[in-house]
PDB file of C-alpha atoms in Angstrom:
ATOM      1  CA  UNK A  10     -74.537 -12.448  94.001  1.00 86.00           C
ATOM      2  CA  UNK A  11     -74.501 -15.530  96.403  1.00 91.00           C
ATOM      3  CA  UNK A  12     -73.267 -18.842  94.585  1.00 94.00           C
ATOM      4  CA  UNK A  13     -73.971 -22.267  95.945  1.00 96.00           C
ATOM      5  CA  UNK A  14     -72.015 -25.362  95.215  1.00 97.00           C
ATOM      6  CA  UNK A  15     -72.943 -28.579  96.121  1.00 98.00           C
ATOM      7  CA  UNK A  16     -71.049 -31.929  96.289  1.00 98.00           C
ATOM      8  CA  UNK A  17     -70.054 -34.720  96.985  1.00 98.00           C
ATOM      9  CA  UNK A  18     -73.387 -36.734  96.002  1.00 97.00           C
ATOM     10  CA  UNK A  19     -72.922 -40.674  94.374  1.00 97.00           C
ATOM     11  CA  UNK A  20     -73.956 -43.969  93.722  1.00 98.00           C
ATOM     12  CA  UNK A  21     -74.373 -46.137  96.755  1.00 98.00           C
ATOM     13  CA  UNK A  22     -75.924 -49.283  97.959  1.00 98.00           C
ATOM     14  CA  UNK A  23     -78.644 -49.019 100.814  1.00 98.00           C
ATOM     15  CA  UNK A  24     -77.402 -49.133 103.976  1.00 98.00           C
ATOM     16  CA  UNK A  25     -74.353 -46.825 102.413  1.00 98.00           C
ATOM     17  CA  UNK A  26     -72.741 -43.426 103.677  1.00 98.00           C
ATOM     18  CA  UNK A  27     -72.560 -40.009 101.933  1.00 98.00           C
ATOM     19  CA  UNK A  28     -71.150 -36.602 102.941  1.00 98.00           C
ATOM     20  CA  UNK A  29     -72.579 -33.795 101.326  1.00 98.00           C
ATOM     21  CA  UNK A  30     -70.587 -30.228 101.050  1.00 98.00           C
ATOM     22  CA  UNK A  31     -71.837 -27.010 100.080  1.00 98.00           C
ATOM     23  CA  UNK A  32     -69.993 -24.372  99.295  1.00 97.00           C
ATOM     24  CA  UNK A  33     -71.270 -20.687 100.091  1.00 95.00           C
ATOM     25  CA  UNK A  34     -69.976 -17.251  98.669  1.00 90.00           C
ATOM     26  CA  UNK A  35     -71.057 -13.995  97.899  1.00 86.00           C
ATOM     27  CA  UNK A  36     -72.826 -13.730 101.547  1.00 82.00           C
ATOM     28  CA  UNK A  37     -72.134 -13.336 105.194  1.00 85.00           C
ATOM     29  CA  UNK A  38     -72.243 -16.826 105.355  1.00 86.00           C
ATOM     30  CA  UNK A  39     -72.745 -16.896 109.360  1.00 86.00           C
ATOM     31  CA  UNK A  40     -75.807 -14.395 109.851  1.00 90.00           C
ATOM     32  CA  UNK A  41     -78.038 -17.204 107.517  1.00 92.00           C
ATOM     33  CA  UNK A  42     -79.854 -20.215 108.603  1.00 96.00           C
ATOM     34  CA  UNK A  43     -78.759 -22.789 106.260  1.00 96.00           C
ATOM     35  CA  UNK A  44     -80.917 -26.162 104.988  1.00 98.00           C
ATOM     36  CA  UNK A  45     -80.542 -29.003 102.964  1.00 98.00           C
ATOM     37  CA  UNK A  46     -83.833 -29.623  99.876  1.00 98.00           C
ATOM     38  CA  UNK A  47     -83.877 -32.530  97.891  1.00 98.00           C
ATOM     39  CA  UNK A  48     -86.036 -33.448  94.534  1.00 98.00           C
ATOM     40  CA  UNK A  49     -86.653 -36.758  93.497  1.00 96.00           C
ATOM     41  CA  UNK A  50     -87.799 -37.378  89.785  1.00 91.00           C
ATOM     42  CA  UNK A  51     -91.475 -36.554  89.562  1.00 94.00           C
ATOM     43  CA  UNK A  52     -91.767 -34.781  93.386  1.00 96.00           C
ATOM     44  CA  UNK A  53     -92.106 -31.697  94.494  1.00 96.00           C
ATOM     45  CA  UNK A  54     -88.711 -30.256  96.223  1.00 96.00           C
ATOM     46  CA  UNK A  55     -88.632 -31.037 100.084  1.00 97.00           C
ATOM     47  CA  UNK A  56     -86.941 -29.898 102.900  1.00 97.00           C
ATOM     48  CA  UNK A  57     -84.392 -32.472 104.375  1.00 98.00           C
ATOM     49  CA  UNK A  58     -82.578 -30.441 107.498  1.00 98.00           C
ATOM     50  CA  UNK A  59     -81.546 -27.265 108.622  1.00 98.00           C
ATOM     51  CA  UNK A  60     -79.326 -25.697 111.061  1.00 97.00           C
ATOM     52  CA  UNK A  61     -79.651 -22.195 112.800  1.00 96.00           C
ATOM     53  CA  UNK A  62     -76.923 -19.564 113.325  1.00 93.00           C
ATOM     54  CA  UNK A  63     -77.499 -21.010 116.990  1.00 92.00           C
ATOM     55  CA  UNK A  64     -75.836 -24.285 115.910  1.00 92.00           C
ATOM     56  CA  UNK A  65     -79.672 -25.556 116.704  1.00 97.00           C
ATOM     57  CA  UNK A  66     -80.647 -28.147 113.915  1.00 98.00           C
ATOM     58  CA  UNK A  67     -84.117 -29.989 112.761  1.00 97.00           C
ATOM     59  CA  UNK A  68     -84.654 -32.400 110.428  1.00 98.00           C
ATOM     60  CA  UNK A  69     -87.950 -33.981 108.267  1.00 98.00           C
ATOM     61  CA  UNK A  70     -88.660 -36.915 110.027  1.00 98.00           C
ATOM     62  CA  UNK A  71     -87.603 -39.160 107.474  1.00 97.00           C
ATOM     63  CA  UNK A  72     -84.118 -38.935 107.842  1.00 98.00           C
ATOM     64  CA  UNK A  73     -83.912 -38.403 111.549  1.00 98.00           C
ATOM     65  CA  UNK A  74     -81.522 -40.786 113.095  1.00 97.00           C
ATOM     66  CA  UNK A  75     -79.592 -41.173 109.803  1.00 98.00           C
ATOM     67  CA  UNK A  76     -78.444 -37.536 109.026  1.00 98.00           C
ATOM     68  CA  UNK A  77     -76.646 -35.087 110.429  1.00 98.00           C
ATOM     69  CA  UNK A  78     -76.333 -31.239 109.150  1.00 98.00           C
ATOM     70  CA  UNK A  79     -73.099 -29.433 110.266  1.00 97.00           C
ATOM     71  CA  UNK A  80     -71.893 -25.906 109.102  1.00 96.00           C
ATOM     72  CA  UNK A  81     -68.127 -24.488 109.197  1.00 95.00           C
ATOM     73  CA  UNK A  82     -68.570 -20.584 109.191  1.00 93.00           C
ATOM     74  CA  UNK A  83     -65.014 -20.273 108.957  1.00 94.00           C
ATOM     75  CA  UNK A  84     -64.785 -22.173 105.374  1.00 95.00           C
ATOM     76  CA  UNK A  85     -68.742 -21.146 104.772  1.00 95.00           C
ATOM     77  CA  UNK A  86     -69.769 -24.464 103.888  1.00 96.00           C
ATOM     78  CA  UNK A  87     -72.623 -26.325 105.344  1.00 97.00           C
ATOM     79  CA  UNK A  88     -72.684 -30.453 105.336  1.00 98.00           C
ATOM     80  CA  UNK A  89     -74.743 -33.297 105.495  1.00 98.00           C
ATOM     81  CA  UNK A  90     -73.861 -36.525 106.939  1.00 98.00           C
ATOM     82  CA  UNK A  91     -76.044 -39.114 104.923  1.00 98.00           C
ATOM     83  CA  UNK A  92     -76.143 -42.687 107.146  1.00 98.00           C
ATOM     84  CA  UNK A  93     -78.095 -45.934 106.660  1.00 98.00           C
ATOM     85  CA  UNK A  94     -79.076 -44.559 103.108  1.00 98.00           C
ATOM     86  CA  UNK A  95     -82.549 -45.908 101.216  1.00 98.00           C
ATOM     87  CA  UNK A  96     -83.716 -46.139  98.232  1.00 97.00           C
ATOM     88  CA  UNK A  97     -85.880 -43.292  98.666  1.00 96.00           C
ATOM     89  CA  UNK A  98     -83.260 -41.046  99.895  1.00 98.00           C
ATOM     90  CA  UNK A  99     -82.736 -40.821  95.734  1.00 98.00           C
ATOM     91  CA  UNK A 100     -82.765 -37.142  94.583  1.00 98.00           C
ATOM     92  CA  UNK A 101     -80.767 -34.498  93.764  1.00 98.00           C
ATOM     93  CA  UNK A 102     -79.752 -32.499  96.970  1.00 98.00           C
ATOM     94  CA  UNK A 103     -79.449 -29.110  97.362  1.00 98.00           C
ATOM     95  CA  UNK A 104     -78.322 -26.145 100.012  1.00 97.00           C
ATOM     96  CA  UNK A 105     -79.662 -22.333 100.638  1.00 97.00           C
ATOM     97  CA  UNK A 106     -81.348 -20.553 103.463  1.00 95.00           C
ATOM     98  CA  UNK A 107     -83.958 -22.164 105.698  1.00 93.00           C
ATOM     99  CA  UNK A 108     -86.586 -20.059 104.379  1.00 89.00           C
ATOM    100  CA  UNK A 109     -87.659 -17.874 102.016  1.00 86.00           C
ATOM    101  CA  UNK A 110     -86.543 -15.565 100.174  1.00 89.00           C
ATOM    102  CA  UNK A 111     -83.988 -18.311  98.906  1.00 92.00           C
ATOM    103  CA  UNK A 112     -80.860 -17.557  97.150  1.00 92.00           C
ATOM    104  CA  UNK A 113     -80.225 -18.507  93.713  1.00 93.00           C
ATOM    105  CA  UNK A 114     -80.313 -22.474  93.299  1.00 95.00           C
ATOM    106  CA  UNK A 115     -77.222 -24.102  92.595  1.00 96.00           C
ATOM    107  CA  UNK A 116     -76.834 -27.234  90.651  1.00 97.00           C
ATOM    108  CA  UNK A 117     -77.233 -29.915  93.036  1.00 98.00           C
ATOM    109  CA  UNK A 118     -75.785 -33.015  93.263  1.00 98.00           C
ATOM    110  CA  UNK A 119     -77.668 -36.237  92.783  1.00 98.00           C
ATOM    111  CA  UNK A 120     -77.145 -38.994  95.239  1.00 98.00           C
ATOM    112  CA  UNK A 121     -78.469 -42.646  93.551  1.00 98.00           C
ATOM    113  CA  UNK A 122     -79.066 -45.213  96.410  1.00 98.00           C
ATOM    114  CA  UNK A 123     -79.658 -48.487  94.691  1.00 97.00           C
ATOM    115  CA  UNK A 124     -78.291 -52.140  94.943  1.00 94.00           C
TER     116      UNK A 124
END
């Protein structure tokens, strides 16, 4: 059974930093593509970045510029780097696989951008 746990989500003004940790077990962390969702209240759940076994990344084009994923296969844990954060960068964030079929969910963690 794979587990997920993510943290390090907050409250932060715009323009703010966050770093994002999720913490993988239960898999061979390194064979698996790894991505970050978010879900703001009301929306459907939306893919934010991912990052290959290649160390290749993408990212939705809203955040490009401003985030960075990064992965430690040694500790299994994948990151995000959250820069210049906005208002509507609001949601609860979550990690699995790039693709289907996805793990179980985990919790989350809810990052609040406001003023």
């Amino acid at each position: 059974q794979v587990q997920l746990v993510e943290s390090g989500g907050g409250l932060v003004q715009p323009g703010g930093s966050l770093r994002l940790s999720c913490a993988v077990s239960g898999s061979i962390f390194s064979n698996f593509a790894m991505a970050w969702y978010r879900q703001a209240p009301g929306k459907q759940r939306e893919l934010v970045a991912a990052i290959f076994r290649t160390g290749r990344t993408n990212y939705a084009d809203s955040v490009k510029g401003r985030f960075t994923i990064s992965r430690d296969n040694a500790r299994e844990t994948v990151y995000l780097q959250m820069n210049s954060l906005k208002i509507e960068d609001t949601a609860v964030y979550y990690c699995n696989t790039n693709r289907s079929p996805f793990w179980s969910w985990g919790q989350g963690t809810q990052v609040t951008v406001s003023s």
